[in-house]
mmCIF file of C-alpha atoms and ligand atoms in Angstrom:
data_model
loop_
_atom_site.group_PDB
_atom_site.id
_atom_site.type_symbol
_atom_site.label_atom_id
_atom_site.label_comp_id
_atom_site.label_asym_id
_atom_site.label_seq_id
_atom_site.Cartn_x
_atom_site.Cartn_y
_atom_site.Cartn_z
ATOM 1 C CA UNK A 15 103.673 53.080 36.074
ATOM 2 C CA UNK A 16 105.760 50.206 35.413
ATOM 3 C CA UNK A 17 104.123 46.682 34.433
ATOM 4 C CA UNK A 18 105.047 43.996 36.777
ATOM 5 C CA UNK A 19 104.413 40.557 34.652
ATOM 6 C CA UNK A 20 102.293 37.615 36.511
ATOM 7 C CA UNK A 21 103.921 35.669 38.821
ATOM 8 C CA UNK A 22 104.468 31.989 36.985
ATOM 9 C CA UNK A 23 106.372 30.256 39.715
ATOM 10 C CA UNK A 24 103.271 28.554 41.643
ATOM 11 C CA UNK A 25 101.123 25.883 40.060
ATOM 12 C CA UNK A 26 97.980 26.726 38.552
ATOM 13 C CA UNK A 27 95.178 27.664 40.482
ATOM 14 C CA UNK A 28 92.162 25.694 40.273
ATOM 15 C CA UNK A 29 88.860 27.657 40.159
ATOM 16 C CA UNK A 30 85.406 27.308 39.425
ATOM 17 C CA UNK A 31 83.358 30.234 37.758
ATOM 18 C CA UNK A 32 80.175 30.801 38.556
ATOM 19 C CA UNK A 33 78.915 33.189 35.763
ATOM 20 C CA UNK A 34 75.676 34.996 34.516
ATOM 21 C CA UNK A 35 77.119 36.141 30.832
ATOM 22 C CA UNK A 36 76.669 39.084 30.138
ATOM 23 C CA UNK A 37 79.907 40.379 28.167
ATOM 24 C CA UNK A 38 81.810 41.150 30.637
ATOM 25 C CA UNK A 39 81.815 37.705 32.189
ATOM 26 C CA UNK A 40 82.326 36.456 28.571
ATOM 27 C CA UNK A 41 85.784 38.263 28.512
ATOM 28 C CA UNK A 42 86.608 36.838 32.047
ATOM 29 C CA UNK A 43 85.741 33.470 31.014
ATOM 30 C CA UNK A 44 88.323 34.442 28.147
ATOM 31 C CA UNK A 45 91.176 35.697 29.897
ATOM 32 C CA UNK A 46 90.867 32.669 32.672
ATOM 33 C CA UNK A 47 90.967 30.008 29.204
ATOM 34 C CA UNK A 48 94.020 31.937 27.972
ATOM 35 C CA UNK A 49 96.143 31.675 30.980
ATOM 36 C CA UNK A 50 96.111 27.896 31.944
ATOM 37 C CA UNK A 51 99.606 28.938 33.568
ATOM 38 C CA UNK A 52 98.345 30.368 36.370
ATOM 39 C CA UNK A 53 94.403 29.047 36.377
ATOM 40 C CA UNK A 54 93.325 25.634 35.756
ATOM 41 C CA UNK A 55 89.368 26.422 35.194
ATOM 42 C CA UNK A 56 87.730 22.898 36.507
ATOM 43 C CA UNK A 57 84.296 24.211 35.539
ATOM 44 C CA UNK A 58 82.106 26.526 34.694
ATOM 45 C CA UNK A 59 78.511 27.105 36.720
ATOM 46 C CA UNK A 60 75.892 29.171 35.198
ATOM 47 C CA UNK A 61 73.259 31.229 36.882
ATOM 48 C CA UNK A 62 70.096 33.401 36.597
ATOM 49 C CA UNK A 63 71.310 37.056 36.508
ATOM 50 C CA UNK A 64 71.979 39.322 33.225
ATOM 51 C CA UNK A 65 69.531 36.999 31.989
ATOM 52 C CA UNK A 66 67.449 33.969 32.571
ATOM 53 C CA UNK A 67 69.425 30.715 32.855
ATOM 54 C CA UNK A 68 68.372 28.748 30.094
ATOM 55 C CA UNK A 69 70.330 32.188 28.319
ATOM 56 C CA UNK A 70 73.214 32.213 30.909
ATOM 57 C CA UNK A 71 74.393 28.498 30.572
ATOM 58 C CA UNK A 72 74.001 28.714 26.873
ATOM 59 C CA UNK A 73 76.095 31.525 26.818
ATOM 60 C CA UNK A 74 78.362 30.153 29.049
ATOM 61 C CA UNK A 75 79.061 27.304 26.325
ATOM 62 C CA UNK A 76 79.199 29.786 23.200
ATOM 63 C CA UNK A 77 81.941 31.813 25.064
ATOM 64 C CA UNK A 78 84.349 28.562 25.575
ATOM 65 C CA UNK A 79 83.353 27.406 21.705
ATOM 66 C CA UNK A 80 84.650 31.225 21.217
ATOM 67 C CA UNK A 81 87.860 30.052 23.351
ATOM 68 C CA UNK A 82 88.252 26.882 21.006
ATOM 69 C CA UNK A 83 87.515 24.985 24.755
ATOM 70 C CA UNK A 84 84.700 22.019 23.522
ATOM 71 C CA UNK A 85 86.247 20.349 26.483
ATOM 72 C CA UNK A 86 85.225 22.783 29.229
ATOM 73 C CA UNK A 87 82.417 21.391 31.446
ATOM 74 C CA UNK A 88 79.700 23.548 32.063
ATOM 75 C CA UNK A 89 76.221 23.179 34.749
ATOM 76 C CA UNK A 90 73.494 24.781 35.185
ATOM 77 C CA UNK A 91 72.288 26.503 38.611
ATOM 78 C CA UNK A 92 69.924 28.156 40.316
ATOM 79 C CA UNK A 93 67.108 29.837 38.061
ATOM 80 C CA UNK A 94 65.665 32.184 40.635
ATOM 81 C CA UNK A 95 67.150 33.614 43.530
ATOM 82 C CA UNK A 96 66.975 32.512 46.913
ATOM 83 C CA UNK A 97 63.900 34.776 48.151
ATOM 84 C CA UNK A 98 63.123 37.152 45.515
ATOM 85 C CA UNK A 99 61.588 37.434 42.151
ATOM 86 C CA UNK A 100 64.257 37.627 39.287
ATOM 87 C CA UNK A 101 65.740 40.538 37.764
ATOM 88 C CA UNK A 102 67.172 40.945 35.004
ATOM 89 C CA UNK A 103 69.590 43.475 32.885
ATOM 90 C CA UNK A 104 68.462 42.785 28.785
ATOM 91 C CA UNK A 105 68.615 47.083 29.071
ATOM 92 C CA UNK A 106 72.820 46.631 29.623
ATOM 93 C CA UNK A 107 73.738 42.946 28.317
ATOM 94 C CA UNK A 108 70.813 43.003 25.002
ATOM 95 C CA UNK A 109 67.830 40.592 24.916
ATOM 96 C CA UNK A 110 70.357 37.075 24.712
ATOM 97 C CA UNK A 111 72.891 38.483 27.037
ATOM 98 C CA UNK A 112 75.443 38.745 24.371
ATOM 99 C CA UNK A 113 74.371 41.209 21.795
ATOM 100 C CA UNK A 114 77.211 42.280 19.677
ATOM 101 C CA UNK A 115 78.991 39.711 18.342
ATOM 102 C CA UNK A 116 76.827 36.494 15.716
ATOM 103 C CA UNK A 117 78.368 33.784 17.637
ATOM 104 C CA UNK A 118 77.067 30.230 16.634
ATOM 105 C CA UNK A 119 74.480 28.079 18.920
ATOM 106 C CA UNK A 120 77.184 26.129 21.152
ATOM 107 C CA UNK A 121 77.121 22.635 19.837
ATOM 108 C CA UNK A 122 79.276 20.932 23.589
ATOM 109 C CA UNK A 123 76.913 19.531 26.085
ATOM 110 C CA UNK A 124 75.170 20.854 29.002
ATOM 111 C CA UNK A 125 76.629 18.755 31.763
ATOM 112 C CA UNK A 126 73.726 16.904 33.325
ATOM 113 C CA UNK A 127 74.718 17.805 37.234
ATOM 114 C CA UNK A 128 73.327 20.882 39.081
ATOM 115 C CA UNK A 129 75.474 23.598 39.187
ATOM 116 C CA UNK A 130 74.969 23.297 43.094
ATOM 117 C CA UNK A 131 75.724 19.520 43.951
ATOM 118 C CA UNK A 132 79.064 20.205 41.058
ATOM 119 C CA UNK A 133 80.765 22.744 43.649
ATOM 120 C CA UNK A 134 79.790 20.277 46.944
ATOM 121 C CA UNK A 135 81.463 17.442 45.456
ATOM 122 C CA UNK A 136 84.302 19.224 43.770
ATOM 123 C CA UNK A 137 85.249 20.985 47.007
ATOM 124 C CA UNK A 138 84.829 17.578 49.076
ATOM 125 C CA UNK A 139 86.818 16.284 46.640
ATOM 126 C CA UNK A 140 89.572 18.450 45.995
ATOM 127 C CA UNK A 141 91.998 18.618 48.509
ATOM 128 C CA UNK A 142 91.085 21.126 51.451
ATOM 129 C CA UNK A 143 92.317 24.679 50.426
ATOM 130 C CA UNK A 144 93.062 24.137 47.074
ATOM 131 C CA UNK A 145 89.873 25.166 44.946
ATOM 132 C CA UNK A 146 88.752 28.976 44.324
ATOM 133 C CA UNK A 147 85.102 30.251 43.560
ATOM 134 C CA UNK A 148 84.619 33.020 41.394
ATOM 135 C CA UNK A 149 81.566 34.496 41.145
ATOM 136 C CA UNK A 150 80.440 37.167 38.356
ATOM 137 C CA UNK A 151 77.175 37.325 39.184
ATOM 138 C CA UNK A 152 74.301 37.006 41.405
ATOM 139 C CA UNK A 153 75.642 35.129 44.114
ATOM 140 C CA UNK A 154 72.280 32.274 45.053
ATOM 141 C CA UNK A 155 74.580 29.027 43.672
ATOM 142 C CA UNK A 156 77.306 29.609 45.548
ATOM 143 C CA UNK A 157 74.837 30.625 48.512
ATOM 144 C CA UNK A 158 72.569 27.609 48.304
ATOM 145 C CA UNK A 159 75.519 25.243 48.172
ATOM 146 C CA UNK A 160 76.792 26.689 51.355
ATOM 147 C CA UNK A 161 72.897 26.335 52.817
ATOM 148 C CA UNK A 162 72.788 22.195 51.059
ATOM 149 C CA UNK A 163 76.136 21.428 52.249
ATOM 150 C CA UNK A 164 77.716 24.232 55.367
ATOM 151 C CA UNK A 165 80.890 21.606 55.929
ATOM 152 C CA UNK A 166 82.224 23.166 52.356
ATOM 153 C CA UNK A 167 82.708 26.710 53.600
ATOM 154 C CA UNK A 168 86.516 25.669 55.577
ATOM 155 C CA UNK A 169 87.398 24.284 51.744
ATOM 156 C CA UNK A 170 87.495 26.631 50.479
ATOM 157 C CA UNK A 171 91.023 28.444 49.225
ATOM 158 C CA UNK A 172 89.147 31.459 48.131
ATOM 159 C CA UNK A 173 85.983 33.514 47.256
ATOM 160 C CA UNK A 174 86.724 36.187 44.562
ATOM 161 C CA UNK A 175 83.830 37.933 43.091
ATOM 162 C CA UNK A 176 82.635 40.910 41.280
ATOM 163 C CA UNK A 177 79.918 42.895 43.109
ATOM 164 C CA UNK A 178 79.000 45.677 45.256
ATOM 165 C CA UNK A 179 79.877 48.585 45.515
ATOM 166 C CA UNK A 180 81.073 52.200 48.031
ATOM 167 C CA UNK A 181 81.965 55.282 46.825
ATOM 168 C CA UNK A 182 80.235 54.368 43.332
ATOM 169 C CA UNK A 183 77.014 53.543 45.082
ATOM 170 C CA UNK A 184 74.387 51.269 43.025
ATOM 171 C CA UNK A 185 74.231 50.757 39.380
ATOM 172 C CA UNK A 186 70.691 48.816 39.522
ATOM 173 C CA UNK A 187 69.165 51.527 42.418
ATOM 174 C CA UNK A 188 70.709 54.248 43.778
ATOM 175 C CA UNK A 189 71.926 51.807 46.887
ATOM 176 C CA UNK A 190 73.175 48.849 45.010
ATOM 177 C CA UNK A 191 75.330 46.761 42.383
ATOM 178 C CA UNK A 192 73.167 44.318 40.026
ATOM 179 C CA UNK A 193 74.799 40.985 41.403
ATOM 180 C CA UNK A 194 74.311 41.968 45.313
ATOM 181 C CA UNK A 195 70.494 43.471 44.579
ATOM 182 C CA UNK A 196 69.481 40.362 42.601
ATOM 183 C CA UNK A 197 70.222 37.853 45.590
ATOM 184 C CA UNK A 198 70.984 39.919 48.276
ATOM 185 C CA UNK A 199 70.330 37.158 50.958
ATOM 186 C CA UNK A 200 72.547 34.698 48.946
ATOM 187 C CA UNK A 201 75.515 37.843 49.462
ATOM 188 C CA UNK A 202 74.378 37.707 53.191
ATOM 189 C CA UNK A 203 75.166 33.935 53.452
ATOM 190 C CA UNK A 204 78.271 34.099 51.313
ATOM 191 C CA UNK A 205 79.578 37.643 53.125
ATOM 192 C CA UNK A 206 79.265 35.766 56.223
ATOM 193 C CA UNK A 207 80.610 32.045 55.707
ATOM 194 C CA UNK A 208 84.220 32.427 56.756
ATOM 195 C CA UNK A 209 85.869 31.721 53.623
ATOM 196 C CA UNK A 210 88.791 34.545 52.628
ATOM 197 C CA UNK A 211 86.774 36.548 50.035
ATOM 198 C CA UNK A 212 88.152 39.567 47.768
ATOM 199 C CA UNK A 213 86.045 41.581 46.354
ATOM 200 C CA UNK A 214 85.784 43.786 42.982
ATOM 201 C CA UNK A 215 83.162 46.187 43.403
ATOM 202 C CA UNK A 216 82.048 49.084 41.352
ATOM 203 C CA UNK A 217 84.576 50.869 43.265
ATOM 204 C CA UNK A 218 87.356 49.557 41.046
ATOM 205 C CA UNK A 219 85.518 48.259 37.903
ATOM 206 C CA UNK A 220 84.358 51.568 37.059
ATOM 207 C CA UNK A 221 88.370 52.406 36.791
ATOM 208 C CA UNK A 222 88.391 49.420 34.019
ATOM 209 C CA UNK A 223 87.039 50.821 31.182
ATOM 210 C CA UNK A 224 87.009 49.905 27.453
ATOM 211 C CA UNK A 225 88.307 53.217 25.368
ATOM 212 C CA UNK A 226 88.471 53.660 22.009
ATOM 213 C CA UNK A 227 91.905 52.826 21.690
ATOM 214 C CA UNK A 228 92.123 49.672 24.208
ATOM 215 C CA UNK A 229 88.699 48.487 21.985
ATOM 216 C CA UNK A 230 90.974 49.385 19.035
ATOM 217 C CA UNK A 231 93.549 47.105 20.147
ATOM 218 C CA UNK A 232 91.459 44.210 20.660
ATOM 219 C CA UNK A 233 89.883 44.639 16.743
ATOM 220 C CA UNK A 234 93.431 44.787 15.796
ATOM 221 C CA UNK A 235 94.284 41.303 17.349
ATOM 222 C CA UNK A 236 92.651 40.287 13.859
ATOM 223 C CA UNK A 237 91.360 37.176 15.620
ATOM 224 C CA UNK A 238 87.813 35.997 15.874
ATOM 225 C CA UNK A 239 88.420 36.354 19.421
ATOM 226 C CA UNK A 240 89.669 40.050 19.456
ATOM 227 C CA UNK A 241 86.667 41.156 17.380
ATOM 228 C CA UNK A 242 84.268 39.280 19.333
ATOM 229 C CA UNK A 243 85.083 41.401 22.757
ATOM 230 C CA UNK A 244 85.514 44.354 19.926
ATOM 231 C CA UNK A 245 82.072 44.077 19.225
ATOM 232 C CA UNK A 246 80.793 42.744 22.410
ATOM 233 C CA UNK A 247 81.898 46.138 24.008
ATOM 234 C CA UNK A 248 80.872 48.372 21.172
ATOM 235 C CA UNK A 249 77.520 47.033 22.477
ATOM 236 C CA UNK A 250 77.720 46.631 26.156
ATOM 237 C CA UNK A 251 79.612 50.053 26.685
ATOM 238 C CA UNK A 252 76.354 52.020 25.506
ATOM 239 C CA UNK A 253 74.504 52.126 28.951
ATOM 240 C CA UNK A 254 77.395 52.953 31.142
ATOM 241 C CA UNK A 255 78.363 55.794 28.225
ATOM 242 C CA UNK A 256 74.415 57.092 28.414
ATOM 243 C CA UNK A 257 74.128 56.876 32.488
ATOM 244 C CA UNK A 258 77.796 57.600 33.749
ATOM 245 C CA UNK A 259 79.204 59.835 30.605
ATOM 246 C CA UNK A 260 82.014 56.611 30.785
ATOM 247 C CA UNK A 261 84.770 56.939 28.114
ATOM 248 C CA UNK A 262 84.014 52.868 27.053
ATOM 249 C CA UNK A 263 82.061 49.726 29.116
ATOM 250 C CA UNK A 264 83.660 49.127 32.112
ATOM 251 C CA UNK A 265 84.994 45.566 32.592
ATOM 252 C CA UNK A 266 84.039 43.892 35.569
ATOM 253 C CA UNK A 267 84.020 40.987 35.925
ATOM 254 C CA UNK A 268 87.922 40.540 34.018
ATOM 255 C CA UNK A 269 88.631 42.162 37.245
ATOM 256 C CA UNK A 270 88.337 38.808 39.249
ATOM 257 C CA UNK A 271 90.308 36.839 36.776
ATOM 258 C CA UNK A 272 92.925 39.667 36.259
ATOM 259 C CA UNK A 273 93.772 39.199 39.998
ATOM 260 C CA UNK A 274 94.238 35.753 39.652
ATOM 261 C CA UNK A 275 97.140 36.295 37.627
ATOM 262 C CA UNK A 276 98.437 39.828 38.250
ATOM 263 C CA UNK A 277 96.940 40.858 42.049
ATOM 264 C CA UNK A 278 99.606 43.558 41.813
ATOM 265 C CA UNK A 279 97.806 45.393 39.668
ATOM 266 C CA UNK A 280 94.749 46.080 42.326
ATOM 267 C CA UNK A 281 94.778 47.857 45.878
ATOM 268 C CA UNK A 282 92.138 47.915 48.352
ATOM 269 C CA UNK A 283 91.799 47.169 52.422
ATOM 270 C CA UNK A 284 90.653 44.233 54.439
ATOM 271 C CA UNK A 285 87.252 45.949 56.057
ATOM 272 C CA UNK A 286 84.088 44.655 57.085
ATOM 273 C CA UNK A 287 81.268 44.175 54.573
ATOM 274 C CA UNK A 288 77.749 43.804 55.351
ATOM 275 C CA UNK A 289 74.900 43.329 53.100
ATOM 276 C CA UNK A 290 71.462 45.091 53.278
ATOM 277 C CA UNK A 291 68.952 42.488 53.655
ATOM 278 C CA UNK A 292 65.897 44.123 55.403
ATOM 279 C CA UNK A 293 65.040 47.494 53.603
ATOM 280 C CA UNK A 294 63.102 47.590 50.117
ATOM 281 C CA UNK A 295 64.762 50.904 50.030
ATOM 282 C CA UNK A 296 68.561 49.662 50.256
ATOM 283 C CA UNK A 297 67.980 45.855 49.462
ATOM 284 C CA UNK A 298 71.522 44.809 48.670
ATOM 285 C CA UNK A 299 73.761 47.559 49.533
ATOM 286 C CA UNK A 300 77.160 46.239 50.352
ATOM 287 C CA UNK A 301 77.749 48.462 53.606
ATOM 288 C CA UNK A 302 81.130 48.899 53.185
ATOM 289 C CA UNK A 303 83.510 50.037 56.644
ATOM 290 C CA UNK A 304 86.303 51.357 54.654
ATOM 291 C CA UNK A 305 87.185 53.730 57.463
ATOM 292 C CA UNK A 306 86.812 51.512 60.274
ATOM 293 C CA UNK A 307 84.479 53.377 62.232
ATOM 294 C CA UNK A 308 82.826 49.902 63.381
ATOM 295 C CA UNK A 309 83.977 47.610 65.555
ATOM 296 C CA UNK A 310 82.715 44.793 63.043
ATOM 297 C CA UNK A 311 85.153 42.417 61.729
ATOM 298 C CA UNK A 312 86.773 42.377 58.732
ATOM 299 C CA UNK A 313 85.437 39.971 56.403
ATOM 300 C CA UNK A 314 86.935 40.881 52.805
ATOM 301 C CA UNK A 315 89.252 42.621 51.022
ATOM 302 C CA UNK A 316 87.582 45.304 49.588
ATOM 303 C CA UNK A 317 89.521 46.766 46.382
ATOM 304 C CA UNK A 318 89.310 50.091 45.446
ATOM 305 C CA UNK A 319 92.023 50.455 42.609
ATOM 306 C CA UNK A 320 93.491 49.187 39.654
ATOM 307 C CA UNK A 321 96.601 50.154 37.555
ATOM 308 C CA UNK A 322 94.438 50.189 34.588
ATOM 309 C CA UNK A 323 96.516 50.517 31.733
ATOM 310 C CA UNK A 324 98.700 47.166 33.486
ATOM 311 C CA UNK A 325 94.868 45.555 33.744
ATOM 312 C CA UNK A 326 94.316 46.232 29.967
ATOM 313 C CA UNK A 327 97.996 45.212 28.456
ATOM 314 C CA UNK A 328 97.581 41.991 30.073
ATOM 315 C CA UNK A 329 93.765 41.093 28.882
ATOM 316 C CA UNK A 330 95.290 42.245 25.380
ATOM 317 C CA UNK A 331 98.229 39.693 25.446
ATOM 318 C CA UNK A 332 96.475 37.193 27.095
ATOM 319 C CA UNK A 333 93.322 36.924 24.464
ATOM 320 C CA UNK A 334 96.036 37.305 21.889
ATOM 321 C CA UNK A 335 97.021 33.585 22.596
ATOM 322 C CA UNK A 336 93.247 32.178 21.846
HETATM 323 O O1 RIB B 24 77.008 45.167 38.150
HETATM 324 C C1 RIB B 24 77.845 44.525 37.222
HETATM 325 C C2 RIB B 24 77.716 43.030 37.341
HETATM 326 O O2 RIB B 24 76.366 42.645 37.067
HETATM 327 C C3 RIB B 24 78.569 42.277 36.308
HETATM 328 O O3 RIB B 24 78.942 41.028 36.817
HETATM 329 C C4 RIB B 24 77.612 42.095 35.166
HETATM 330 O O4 RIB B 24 77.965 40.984 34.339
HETATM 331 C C5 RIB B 24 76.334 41.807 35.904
HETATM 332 O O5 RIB B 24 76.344 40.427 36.287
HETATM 333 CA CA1 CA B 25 78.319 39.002 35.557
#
C-alpha cells in the first residue's frame, strides 16, 4: 500500500489533550509535540485513569520534559469519576504509569487552573469551531465540563478519542474498553453532546501494534526519545502479548493523534454509538450500530481500520525530529 504523506496545506490545528499516561498516551503526547505543522497542542489536561491523578499529571509533565517542551502547560482534572469508584490499570501501565523507561521527576509547573474550568474558557475563548478535544482516557473532564458549562458543546471543532470498542469486545470485562468502563456516564454525556466525534476503538488499535522490528526502529532512532517508547513498549506490550497472544503493545491512543495528521491512513463508518450505563454486567459497553439495524442516529465515526505499516512510518519520522 502506498504512503500518502500528511496534508501540510491548512494551518495547524489547535487541540487540547486530555490524557491519563499510561505509555501509550505518552507516545501520543509525542507524536502531537513533533508535528507543530499540523497540531498546535494549547494544553495538556490530566485525569484519573491508568492511574491516580496525582500520577497522571505528573506524567503528563515528564513526557513533554521527554519532548524537550518545558513550555507546555499542563492541569490537573478530575480525580474520580463522575459516579463510580476509580479503577485503575497498574497490571498494564506498571505501578507509576510509566514503567519502562528512568525518566527524571518533571521539574515545569503544574498549572494552578482545573483541568475543567481550562477547557470552558479556552473554548469560550477561542474562536467558535476552531479548538479540538482529544481524549485518551477516561472521559469525566471532558464530561463534567460539558455538565459546568453545556453552552461549550456547539464550540467545539471536534471530539477525537480513543475508547470503546465492537468486534474486539472489552479489554477491562468481557463488555468493555478501560476508558468507557471507568466513566461510563461521563461517555454517555460526551456520546450524546452534539459535537462531531471520531472515535478509535479497540476495533482499530488492536491493528496498531508494536513488533519487534517497528520497536527495533524506534531503539535505532539512537535518541533519548526513540529508546524511551523502545523501552516504554518493551514494558507495556507484556499484558496484551499474555491475554491476546499480540505480536507487540498495541498503540492506542497514537491513533487519535495519527489522524490528526494523516486521517487517510484510517477507515471506519459514521454509525450510532450508545454507551451502557445501567447494567453492572455491561457497564460501559460502547453499543456500536455498525450495520445499521437501528433507526438511532449516527453520532460518530466509528473506525475500524488502519493502514498500519503507513501509521507506524509516520510515528517513526515524526519522533525522529524530537
Ligand atoms: O483501553 C486502552 C485505553 O485505556 C488507552 O487509552 C490506555 O492508555 C488506557 O487509558
Ligand atoms: Ca490513555
Amino acid at each position: 500500500m502506498t504512503h500518502s504523506s500528511p496534508t501540510q496545506s491548512a494551518p495547524p490545528r489547535k487541540i487540547i489533550i486530555d490524557t491519563d499516561p499510561g505509555q501509550d498516551d505518552a507516545v501520543a503526547i509525542l507524536l502531537a509535540l513533533a508535528s507543530p505543522q499540523e497540531i498546535d497542542v494549547l494544553g495538556i489536561t490530566a485525569v484519573a485513569g491508568n492511574v491516580p491523578l496525582a500520577l497522571t499529571q505528573k506524567n503528563a509533565r515528564i513526557v513533554c520534559e521527554l519532548a524537550g517542551r518545558h513550555d507546555v502547560k499542563v492541569y490537573a482534572g478530575c480525580d474520580r469519576p463522575l459516579a463510580h469508584s476509580l479503577v485503575t490499570a497498574e497490571h498494564v501501565h506498571g505501578e507509576t504509569g510509566l514503567n519502562g523507561p528512568k525518566l527524571p521527576d518533571p521539574t515545569m509547573p503544574l498549572q494552578d487552573q482545573h483541568a475543567v474550568d481550562y477547557i470552558i474558557d479556552t473554548l469560550r475563548s477561542e474562536a467558535p469551531g476552531t479548538v479540538t478535544l482529544c481524549p485518551l482516557g477516561p472521559l469525566t473532564n471532558i464530561a463534567t465540563a460539558l455538565q459546568k458549562a453545556p453552552d461549550i458543546a456547539p464550540r467545539i471543532q471536534d471530539i477525537v478519542l480513543m475508547g470503546g470498542a465492537y468486534f474486539e469486545v472489552g479489554n477491562i470485562t468481557p463488555a468493555a474498553e478501560f476508558n468507557i468502563y471507568v466513566d461510563p456516564e461521563a461517555a454517555e454525556i460526551v456520546f450524546k453532546c452534539g459535537a462531531p466525534i471520531t472515535v478509535m476503538p479497540l476495533d482499530v488499535t488492536h491493528k496498531a501494534l508494536v513488533t519487534k522490528p517497528r520497536n527495533d526502529a524506534f531503539r535505532a532512532l539512537g535518541t533519548p526519545v526513540g529508546t524511551a517508547v523502545a523501552q516504554m513498549t518493551d514494558f507495556f506490550e507484556r499484558f496484551d502479548r499474555e491475554k491476546y497472544g499480540s505480536e507487540g503493545a498495541p498503540l492506542h491512543d497514537p491513533c487519535v493523534t495519527a489522524w490528526l495528521i494523516q486521517p487517510d491512513l484510517f477507515t471506519g463508518r459514521h454509525i450510532n454509538v450508545e454507551i451502557e450505563t445501567a447494567s453492572p454486567l455491561t457497564r460501559g459497553m460502547t453499543v456500536a450500530d455498525w450495520w445499521g439495524v437501528t433507526d438511532r442516529a449516527p453520532n460518530a465515526t466509528f473506525i475500524g481500520d488502519v493502514d498500519a505499516d503507513g501509521f507506524f512510518a509516520l510515528l517513526t519520522e515524526r519522533l525522529a525530529r524530537l
